[in-house]
PDB file of C-alpha atoms in Angstrom:
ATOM      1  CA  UNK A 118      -7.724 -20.966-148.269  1.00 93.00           C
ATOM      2  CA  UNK A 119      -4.391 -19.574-147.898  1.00 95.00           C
ATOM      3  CA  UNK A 120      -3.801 -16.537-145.376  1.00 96.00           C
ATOM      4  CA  UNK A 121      -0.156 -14.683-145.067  1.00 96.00           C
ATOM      5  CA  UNK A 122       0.036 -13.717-141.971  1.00 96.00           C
ATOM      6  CA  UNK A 123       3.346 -12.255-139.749  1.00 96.00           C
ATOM      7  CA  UNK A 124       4.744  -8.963-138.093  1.00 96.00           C
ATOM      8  CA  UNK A 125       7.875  -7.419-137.669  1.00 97.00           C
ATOM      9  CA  UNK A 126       8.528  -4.689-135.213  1.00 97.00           C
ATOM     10  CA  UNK A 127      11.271  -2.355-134.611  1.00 98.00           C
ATOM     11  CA  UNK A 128      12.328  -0.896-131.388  1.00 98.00           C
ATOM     12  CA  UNK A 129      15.385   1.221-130.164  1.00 98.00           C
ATOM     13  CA  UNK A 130      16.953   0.344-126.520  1.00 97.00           C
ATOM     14  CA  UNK A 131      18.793   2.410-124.407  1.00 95.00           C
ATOM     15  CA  UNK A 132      20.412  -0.423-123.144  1.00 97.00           C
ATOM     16  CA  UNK A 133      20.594  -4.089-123.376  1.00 98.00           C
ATOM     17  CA  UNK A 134      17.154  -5.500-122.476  1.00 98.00           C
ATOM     18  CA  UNK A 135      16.000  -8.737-121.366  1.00 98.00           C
ATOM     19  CA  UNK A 136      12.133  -9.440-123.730  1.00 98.00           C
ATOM     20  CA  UNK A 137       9.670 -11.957-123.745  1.00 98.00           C
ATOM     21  CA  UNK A 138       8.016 -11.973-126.903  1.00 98.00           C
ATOM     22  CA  UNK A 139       4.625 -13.675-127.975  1.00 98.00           C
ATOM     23  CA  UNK A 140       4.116 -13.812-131.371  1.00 97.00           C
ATOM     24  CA  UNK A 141       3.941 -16.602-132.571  1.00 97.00           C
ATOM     25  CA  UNK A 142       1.004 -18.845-133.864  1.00 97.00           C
ATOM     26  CA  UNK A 143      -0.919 -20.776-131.160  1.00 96.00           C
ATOM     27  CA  UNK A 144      -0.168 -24.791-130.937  1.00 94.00           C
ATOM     28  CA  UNK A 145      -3.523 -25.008-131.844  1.00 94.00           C
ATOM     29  CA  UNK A 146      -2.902 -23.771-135.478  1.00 94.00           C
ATOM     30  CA  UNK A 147       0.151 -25.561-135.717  1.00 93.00           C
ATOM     31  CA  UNK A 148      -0.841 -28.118-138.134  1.00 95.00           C
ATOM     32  CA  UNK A 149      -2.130 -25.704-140.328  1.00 96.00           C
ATOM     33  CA  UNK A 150       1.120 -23.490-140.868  1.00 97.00           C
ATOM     34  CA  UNK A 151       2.659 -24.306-144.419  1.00 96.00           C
ATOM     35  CA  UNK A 152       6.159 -23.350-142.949  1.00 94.00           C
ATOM     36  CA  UNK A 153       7.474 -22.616-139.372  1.00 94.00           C
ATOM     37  CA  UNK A 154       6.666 -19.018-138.265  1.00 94.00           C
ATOM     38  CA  UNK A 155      10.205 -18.338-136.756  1.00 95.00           C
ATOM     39  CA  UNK A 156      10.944 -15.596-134.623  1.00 97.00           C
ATOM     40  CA  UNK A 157      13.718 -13.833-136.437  1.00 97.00           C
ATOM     41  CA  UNK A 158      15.102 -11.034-134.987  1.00 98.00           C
ATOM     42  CA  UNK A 159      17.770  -8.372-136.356  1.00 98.00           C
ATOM     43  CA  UNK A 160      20.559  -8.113-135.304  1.00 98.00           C
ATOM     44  CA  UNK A 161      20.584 -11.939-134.589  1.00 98.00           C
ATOM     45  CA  UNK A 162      20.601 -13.042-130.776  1.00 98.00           C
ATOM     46  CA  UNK A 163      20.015 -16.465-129.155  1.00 98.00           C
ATOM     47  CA  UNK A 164      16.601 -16.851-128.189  1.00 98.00           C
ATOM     48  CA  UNK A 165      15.023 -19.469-125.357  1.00 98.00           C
ATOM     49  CA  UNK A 166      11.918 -21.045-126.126  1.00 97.00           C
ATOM     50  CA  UNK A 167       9.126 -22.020-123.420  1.00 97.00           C
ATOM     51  CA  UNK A 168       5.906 -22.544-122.716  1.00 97.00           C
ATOM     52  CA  UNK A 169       3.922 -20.147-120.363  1.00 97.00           C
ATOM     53  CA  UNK A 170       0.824 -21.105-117.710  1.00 95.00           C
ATOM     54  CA  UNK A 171      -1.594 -21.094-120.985  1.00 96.00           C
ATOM     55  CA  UNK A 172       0.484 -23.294-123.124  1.00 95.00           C
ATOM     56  CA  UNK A 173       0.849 -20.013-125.049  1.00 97.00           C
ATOM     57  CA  UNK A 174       4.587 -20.178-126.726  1.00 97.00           C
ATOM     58  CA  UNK A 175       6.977 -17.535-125.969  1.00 98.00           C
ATOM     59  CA  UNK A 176      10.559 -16.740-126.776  1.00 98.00           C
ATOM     60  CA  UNK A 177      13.110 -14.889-124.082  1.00 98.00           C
ATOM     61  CA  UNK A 178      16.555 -12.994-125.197  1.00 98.00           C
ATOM     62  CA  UNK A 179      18.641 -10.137-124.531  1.00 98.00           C
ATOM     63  CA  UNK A 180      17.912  -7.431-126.920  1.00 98.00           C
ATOM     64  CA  UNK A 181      21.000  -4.916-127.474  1.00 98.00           C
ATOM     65  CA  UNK A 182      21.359  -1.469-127.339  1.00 98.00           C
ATOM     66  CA  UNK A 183      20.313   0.917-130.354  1.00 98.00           C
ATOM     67  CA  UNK A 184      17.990  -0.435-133.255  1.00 98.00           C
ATOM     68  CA  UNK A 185      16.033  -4.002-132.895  1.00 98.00           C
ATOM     69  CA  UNK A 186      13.693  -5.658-134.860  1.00 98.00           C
ATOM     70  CA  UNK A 187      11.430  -8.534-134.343  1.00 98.00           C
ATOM     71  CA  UNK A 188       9.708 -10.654-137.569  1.00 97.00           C
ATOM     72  CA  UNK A 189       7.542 -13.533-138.118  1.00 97.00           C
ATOM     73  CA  UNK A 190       6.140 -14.548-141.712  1.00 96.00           C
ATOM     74  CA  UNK A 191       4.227 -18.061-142.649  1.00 97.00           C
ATOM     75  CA  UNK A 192       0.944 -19.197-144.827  1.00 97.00           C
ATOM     76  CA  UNK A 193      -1.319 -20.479-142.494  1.00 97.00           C
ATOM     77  CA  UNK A 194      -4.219 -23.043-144.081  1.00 96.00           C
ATOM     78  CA  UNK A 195      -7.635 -21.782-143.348  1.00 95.00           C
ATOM     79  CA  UNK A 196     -11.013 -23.470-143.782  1.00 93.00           C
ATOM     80  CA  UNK A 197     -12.173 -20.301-144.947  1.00 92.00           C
ATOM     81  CA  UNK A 198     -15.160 -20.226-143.283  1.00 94.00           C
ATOM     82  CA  UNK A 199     -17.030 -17.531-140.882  1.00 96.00           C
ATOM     83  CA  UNK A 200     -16.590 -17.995-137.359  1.00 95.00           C
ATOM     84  CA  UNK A 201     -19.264 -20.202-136.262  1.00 94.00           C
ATOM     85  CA  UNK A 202     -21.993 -19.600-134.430  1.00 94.00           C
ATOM     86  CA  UNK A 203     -24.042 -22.599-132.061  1.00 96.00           C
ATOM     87  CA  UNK A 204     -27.225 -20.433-130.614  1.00 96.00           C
ATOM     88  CA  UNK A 205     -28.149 -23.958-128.846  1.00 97.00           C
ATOM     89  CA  UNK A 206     -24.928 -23.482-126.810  1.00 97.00           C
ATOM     90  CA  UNK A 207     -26.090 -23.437-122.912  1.00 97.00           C
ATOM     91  CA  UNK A 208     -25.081 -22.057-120.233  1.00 97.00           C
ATOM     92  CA  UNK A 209     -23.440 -24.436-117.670  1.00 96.00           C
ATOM     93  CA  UNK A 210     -23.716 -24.537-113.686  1.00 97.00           C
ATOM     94  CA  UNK A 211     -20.765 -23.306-111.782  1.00 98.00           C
ATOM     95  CA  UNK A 212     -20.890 -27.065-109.908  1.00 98.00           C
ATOM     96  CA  UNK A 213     -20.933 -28.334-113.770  1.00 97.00           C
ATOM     97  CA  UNK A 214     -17.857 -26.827-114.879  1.00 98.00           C
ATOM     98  CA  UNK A 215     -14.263 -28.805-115.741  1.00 98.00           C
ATOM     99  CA  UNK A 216     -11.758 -27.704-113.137  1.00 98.00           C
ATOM    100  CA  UNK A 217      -9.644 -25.864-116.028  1.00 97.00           C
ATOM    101  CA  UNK A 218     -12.680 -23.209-116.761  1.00 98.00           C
ATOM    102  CA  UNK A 219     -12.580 -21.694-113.021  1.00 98.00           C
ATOM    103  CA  UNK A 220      -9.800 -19.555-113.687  1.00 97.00           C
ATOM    104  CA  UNK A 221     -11.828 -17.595-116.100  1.00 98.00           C
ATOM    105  CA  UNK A 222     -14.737 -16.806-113.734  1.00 98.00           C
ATOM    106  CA  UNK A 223     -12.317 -15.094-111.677  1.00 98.00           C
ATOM    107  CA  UNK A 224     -11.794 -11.203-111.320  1.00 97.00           C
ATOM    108  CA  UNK A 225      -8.095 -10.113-112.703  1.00 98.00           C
ATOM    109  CA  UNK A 226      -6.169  -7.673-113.400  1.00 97.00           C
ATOM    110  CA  UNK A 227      -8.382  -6.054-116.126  1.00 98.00           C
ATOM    111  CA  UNK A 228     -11.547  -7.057-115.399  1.00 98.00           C
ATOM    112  CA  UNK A 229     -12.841  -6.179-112.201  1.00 98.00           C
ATOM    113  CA  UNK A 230     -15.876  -8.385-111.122  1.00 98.00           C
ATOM    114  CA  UNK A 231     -16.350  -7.407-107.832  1.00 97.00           C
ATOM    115  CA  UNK A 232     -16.796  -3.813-108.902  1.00 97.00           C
ATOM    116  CA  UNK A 233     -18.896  -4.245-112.079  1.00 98.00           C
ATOM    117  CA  UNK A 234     -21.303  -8.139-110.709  1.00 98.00           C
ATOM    118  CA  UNK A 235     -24.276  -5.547-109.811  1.00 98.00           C
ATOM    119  CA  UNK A 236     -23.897  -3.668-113.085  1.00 98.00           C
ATOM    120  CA  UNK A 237     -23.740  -7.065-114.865  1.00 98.00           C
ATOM    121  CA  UNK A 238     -26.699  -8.535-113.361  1.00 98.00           C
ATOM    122  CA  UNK A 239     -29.010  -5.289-113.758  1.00 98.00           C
ATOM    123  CA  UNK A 240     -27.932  -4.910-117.068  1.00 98.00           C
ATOM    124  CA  UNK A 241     -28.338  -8.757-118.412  1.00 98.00           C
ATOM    125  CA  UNK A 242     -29.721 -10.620-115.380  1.00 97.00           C
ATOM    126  CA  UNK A 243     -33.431 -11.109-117.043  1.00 97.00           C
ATOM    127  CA  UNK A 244     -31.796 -12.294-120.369  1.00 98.00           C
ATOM    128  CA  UNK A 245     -31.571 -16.064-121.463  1.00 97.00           C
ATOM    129  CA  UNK A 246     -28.258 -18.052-120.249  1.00 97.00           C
ATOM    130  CA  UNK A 247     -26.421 -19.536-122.407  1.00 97.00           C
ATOM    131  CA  UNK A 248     -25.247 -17.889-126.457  1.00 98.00           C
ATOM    132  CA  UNK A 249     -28.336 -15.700-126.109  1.00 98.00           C
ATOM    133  CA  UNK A 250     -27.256 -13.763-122.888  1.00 98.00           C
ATOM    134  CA  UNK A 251     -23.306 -13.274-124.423  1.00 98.00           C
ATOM    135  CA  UNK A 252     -24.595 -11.975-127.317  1.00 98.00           C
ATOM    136  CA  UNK A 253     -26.410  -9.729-125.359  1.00 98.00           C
ATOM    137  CA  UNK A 254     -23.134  -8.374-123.625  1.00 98.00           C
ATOM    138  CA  UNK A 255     -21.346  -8.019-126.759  1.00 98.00           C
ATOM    139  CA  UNK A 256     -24.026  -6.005-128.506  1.00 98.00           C
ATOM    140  CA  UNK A 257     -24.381  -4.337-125.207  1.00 98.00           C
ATOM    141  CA  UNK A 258     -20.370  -3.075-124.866  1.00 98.00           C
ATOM    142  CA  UNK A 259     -20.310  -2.916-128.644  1.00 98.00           C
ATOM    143  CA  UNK A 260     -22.536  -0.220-128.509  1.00 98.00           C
ATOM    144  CA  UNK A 261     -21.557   1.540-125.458  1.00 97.00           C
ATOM    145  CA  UNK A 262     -17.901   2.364-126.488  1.00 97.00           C
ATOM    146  CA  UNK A 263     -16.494   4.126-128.898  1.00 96.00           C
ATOM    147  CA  UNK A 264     -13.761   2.873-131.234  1.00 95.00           C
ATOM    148  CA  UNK A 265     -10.732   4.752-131.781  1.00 92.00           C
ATOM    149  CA  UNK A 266      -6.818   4.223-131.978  1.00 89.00           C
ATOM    150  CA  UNK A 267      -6.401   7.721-130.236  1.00 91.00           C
ATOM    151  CA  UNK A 268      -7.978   6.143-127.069  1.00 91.00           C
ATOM    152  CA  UNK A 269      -5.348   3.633-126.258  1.00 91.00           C
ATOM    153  CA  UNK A 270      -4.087   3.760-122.983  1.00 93.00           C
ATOM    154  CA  UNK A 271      -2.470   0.225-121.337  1.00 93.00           C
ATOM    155  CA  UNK A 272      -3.973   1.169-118.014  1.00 96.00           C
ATOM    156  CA  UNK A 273      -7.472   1.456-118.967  1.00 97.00           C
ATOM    157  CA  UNK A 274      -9.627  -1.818-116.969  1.00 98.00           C
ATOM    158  CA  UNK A 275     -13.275  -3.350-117.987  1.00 98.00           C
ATOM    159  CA  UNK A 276     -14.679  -0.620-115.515  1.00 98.00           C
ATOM    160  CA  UNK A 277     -12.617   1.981-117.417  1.00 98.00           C
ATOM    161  CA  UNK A 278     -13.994   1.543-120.395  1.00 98.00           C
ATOM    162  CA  UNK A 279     -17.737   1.357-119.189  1.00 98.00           C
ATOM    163  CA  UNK A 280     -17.127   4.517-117.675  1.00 98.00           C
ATOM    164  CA  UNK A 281     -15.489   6.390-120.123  1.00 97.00           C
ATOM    165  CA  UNK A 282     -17.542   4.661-122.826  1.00 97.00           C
ATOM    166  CA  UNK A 283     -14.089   4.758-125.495  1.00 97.00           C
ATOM    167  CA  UNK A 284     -11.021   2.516-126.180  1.00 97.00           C
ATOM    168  CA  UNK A 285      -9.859   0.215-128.477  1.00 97.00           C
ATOM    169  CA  UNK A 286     -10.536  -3.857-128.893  1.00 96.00           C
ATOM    170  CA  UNK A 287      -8.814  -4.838-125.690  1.00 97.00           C
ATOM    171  CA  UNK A 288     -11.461  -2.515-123.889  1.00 98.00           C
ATOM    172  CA  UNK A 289     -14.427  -4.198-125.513  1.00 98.00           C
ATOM    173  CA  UNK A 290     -12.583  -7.743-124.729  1.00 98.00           C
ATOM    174  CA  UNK A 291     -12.065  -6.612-120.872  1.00 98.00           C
ATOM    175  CA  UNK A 292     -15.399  -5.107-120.630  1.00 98.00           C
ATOM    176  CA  UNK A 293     -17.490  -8.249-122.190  1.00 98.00           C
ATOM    177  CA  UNK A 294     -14.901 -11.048-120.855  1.00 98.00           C
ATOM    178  CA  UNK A 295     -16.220  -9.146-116.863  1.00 98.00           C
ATOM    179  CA  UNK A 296     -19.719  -9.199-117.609  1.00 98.00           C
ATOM    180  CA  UNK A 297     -19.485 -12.764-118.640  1.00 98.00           C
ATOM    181  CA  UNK A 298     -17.890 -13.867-115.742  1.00 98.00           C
ATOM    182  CA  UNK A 299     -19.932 -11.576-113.266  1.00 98.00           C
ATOM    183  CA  UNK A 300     -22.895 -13.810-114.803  1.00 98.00           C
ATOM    184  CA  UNK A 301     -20.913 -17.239-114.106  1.00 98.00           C
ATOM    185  CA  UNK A 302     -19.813 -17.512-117.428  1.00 98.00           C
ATOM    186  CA  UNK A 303     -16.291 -18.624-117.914  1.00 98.00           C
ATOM    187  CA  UNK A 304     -14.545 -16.127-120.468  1.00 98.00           C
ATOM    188  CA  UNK A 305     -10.919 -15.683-121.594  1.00 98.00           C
ATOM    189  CA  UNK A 306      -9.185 -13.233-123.062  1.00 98.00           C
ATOM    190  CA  UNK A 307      -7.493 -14.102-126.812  1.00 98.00           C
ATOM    191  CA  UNK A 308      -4.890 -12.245-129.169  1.00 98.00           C
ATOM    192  CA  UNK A 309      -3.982 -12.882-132.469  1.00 97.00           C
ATOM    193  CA  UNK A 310      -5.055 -11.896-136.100  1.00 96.00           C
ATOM    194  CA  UNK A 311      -8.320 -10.934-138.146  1.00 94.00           C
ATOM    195  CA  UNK A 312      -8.062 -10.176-141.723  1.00 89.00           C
ATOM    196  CA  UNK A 313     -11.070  -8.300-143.766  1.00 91.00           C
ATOM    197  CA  UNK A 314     -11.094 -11.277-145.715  1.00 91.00           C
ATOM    198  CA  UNK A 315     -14.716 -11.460-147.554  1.00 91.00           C
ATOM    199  CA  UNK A 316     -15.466  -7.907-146.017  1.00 90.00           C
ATOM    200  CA  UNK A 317     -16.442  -4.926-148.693  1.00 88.00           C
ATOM    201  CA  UNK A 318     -13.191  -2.304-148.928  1.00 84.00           C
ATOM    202  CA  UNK A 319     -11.768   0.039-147.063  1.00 82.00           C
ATOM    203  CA  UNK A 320     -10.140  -2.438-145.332  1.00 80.00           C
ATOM    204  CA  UNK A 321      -8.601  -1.090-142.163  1.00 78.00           C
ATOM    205  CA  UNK A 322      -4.584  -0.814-141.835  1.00 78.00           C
ATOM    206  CA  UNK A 323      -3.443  -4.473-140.666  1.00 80.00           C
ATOM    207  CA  UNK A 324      -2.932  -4.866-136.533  1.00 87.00           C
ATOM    208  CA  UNK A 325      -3.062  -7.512-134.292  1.00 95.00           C
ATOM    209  CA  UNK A 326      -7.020  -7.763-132.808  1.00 96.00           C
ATOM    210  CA  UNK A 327      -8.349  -9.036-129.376  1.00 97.00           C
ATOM    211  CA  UNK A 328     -11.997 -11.138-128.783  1.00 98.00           C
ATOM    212  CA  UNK A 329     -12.756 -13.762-126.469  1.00 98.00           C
ATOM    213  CA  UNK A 330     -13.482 -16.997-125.757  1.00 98.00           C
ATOM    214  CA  UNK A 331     -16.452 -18.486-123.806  1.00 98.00           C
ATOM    215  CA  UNK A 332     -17.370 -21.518-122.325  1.00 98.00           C
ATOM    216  CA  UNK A 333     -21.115 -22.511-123.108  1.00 98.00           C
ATOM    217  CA  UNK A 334     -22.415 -26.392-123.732  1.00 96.00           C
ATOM    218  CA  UNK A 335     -18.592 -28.054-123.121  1.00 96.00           C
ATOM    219  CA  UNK A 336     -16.350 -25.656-125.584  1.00 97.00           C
ATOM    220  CA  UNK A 337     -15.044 -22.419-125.909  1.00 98.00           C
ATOM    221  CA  UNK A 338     -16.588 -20.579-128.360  1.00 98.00           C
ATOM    222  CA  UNK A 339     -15.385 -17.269-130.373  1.00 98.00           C
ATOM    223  CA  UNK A 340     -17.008 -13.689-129.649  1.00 98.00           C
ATOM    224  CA  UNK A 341     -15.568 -10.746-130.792  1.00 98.00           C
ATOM    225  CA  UNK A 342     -17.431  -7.509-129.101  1.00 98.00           C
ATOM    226  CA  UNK A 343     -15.216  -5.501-131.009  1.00 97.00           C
ATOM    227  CA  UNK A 344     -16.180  -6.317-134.377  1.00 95.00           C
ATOM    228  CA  UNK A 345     -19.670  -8.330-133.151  1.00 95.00           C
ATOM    229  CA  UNK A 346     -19.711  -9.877-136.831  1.00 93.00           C
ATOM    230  CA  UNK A 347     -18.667 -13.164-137.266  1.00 93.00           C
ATOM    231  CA  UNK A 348     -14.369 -13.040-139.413  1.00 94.00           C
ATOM    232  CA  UNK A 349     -13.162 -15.244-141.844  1.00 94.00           C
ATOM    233  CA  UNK A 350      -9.651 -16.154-140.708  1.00 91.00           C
ATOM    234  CA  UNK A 351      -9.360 -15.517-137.365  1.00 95.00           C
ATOM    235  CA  UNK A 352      -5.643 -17.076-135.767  1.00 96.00           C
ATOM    236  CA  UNK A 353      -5.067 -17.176-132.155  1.00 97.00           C
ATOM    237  CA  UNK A 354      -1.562 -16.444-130.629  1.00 98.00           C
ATOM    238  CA  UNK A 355      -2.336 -16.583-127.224  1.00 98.00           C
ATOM    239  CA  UNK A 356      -4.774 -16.676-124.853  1.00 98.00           C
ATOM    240  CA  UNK A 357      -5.058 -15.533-120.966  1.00 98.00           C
ATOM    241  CA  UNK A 358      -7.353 -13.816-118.272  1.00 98.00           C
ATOM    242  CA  UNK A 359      -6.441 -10.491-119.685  1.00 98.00           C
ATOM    243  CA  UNK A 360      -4.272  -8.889-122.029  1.00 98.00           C
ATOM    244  CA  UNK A 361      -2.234  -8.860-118.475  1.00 97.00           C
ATOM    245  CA  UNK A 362      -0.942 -12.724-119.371  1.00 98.00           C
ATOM    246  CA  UNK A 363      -0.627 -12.231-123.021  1.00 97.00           C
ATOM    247  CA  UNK A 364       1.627  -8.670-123.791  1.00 96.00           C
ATOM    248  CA  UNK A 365       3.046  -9.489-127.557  1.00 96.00           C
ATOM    249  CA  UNK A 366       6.212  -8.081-126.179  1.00 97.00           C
ATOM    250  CA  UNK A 367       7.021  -7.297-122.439  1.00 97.00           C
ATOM    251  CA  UNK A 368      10.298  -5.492-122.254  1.00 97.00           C
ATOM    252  CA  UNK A 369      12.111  -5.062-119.317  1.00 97.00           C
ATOM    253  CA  UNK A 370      13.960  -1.606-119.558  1.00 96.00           C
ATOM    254  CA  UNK A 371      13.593   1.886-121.594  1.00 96.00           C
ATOM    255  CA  UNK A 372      12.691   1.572-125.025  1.00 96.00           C
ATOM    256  CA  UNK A 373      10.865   3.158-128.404  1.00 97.00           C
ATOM    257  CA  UNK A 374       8.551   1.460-130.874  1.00 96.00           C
ATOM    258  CA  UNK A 375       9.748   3.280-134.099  1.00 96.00           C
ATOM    259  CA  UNK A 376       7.827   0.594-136.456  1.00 95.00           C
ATOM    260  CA  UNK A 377       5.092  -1.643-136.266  1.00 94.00           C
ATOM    261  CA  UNK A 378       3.316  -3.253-139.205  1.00 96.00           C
ATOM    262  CA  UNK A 379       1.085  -6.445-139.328  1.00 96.00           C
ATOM    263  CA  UNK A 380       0.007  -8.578-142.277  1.00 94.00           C
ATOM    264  CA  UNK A 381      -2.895 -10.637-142.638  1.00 93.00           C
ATOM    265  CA  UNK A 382      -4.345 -11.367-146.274  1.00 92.00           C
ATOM    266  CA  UNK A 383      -5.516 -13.556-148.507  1.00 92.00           C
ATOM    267  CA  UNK A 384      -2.583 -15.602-150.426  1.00 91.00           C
ATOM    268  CA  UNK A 385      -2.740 -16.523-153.940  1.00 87.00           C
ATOM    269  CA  UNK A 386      -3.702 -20.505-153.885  1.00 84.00           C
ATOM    270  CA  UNK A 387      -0.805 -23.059-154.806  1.00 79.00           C
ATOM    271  CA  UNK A 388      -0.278 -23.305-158.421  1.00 68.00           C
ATOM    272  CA  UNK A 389      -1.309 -27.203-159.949  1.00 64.00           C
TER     273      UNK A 389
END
């Protein structure tokens, strides 16, 4: 399968602007992309490429004063499957763990363990470790909060959103990727795109998505309490502890967001 994917978004400055934009597709995809997904921006300026404390790729610049726009486009290959599911996966001990997963059992900016560990283990404490108990969390937060664009608001934390029982996917991420870790579970926070690929229409107007990953029987595995059904071409850009570590654009200075548009679809297959 064949799946377009890119974004391009348009900003005014008040002034010249140093960015560091995230937007492109992970290096785990990398082999898959038909073509480079370039950052092109307009009007052109040079941009410096590096990678950040994730291995997440990132591009710095100076944006200019007055109208800016940022754009990626490529066809990324796609076993076209649904995201997979291993209800075997276990649940590992803390003394267990690789070194690398003990970042994600640790409170951040977002997700506030110390605040929410008795909450967790009341709410999930008597359920089975390991797929069975995560699943439980995401069916848990997907049903507590309420969906809806209206309800964004970058300040809003895990214990924000259990509270005020609203928000949009980054809330369900925050909220589940807390629990997890309250419970010893590693869990990490992951951006990128979802399409509606095999999913009956309306389809929803295209946007970049949040889910996370968690660390049961020696890999990361995908759950998305947003959605809590399994996608068909799901592409990571970046993953961190929270969407802290992972802002698609973090601008340093006064600006507007006066367009914004996201594609992810099915692409015609290659012509034989």
């Amino acid at each position: 399968m064949r799946i377009h994917v890119g974004c391009e978004m348009t900003y005014d400055f008040a002034h010249d602007t140093p960015v560091v934009a995230m937007l492109n597709v992970h290096a785990s995809r990398f082999s898959d992309l038909e073509k480079p997904d370039y950052l092109l921006t307009v009007p052109a300026v040079p941009l410096e490429g590096y990678r950040d404390t994730f291995g997440n790729w990132c591009n710095r610049f100076v944006a200019p004063t007055g109208r800016f726009t940022l754009r990626t486009d490529t066809i990324v290959r796609d076993h076209g499957n649904w995201d997979m599911t291993d209800t075997a996966a276990r649940q590992e001990a803390v003394q267990s763990l690789p070194a690398e997963t003990l970042l994600y059992l640790l409170g951040s900016r977002y997700c506030e363990t110390d605040r929410l560990s008795q909450t967790a283990w009341d709410l999930f404490g008597t359920t089975e470790p390991g797929w069975a108990r995560v699943q439980a969390i995401c069916d848990y937060v997907h049903d507590r909060i309420g969906f809806g664009y209206e309800h964004s608001r970058s300040t809003r934390t895990a214990l924000d959103a259990f509270e005020e029982r609203r928000g949009v996917c980054r809330d369900y991420a925050h909220l589940a990727i807390a629990f997890c870790r309250c419970l010893n579970i590693p869990a990490r926070y992951c951006t990128g795109y979802i399409s509606d690929i095999g999913l009956p229409p309306p389809h929803s107007p295209g946007d970049f998505a949040a889910w996370m990953e968690v660390y049961l029987g020696g890999r990361w595995h995908t759950f998305d309490p947003r959605n809590n059904s399994p996608r068909i071409g799901r592409i990571l850009i970046a993953y961190g502890r929270d969407a802290a570590d992972v802002p698609l654009t973090l601008t340093f200075g006064p600006n507007t967001l006066v367009n914004f548009t996201v594609t992810t679809q099915e692409a015609q297959p290659i012509a034989t």
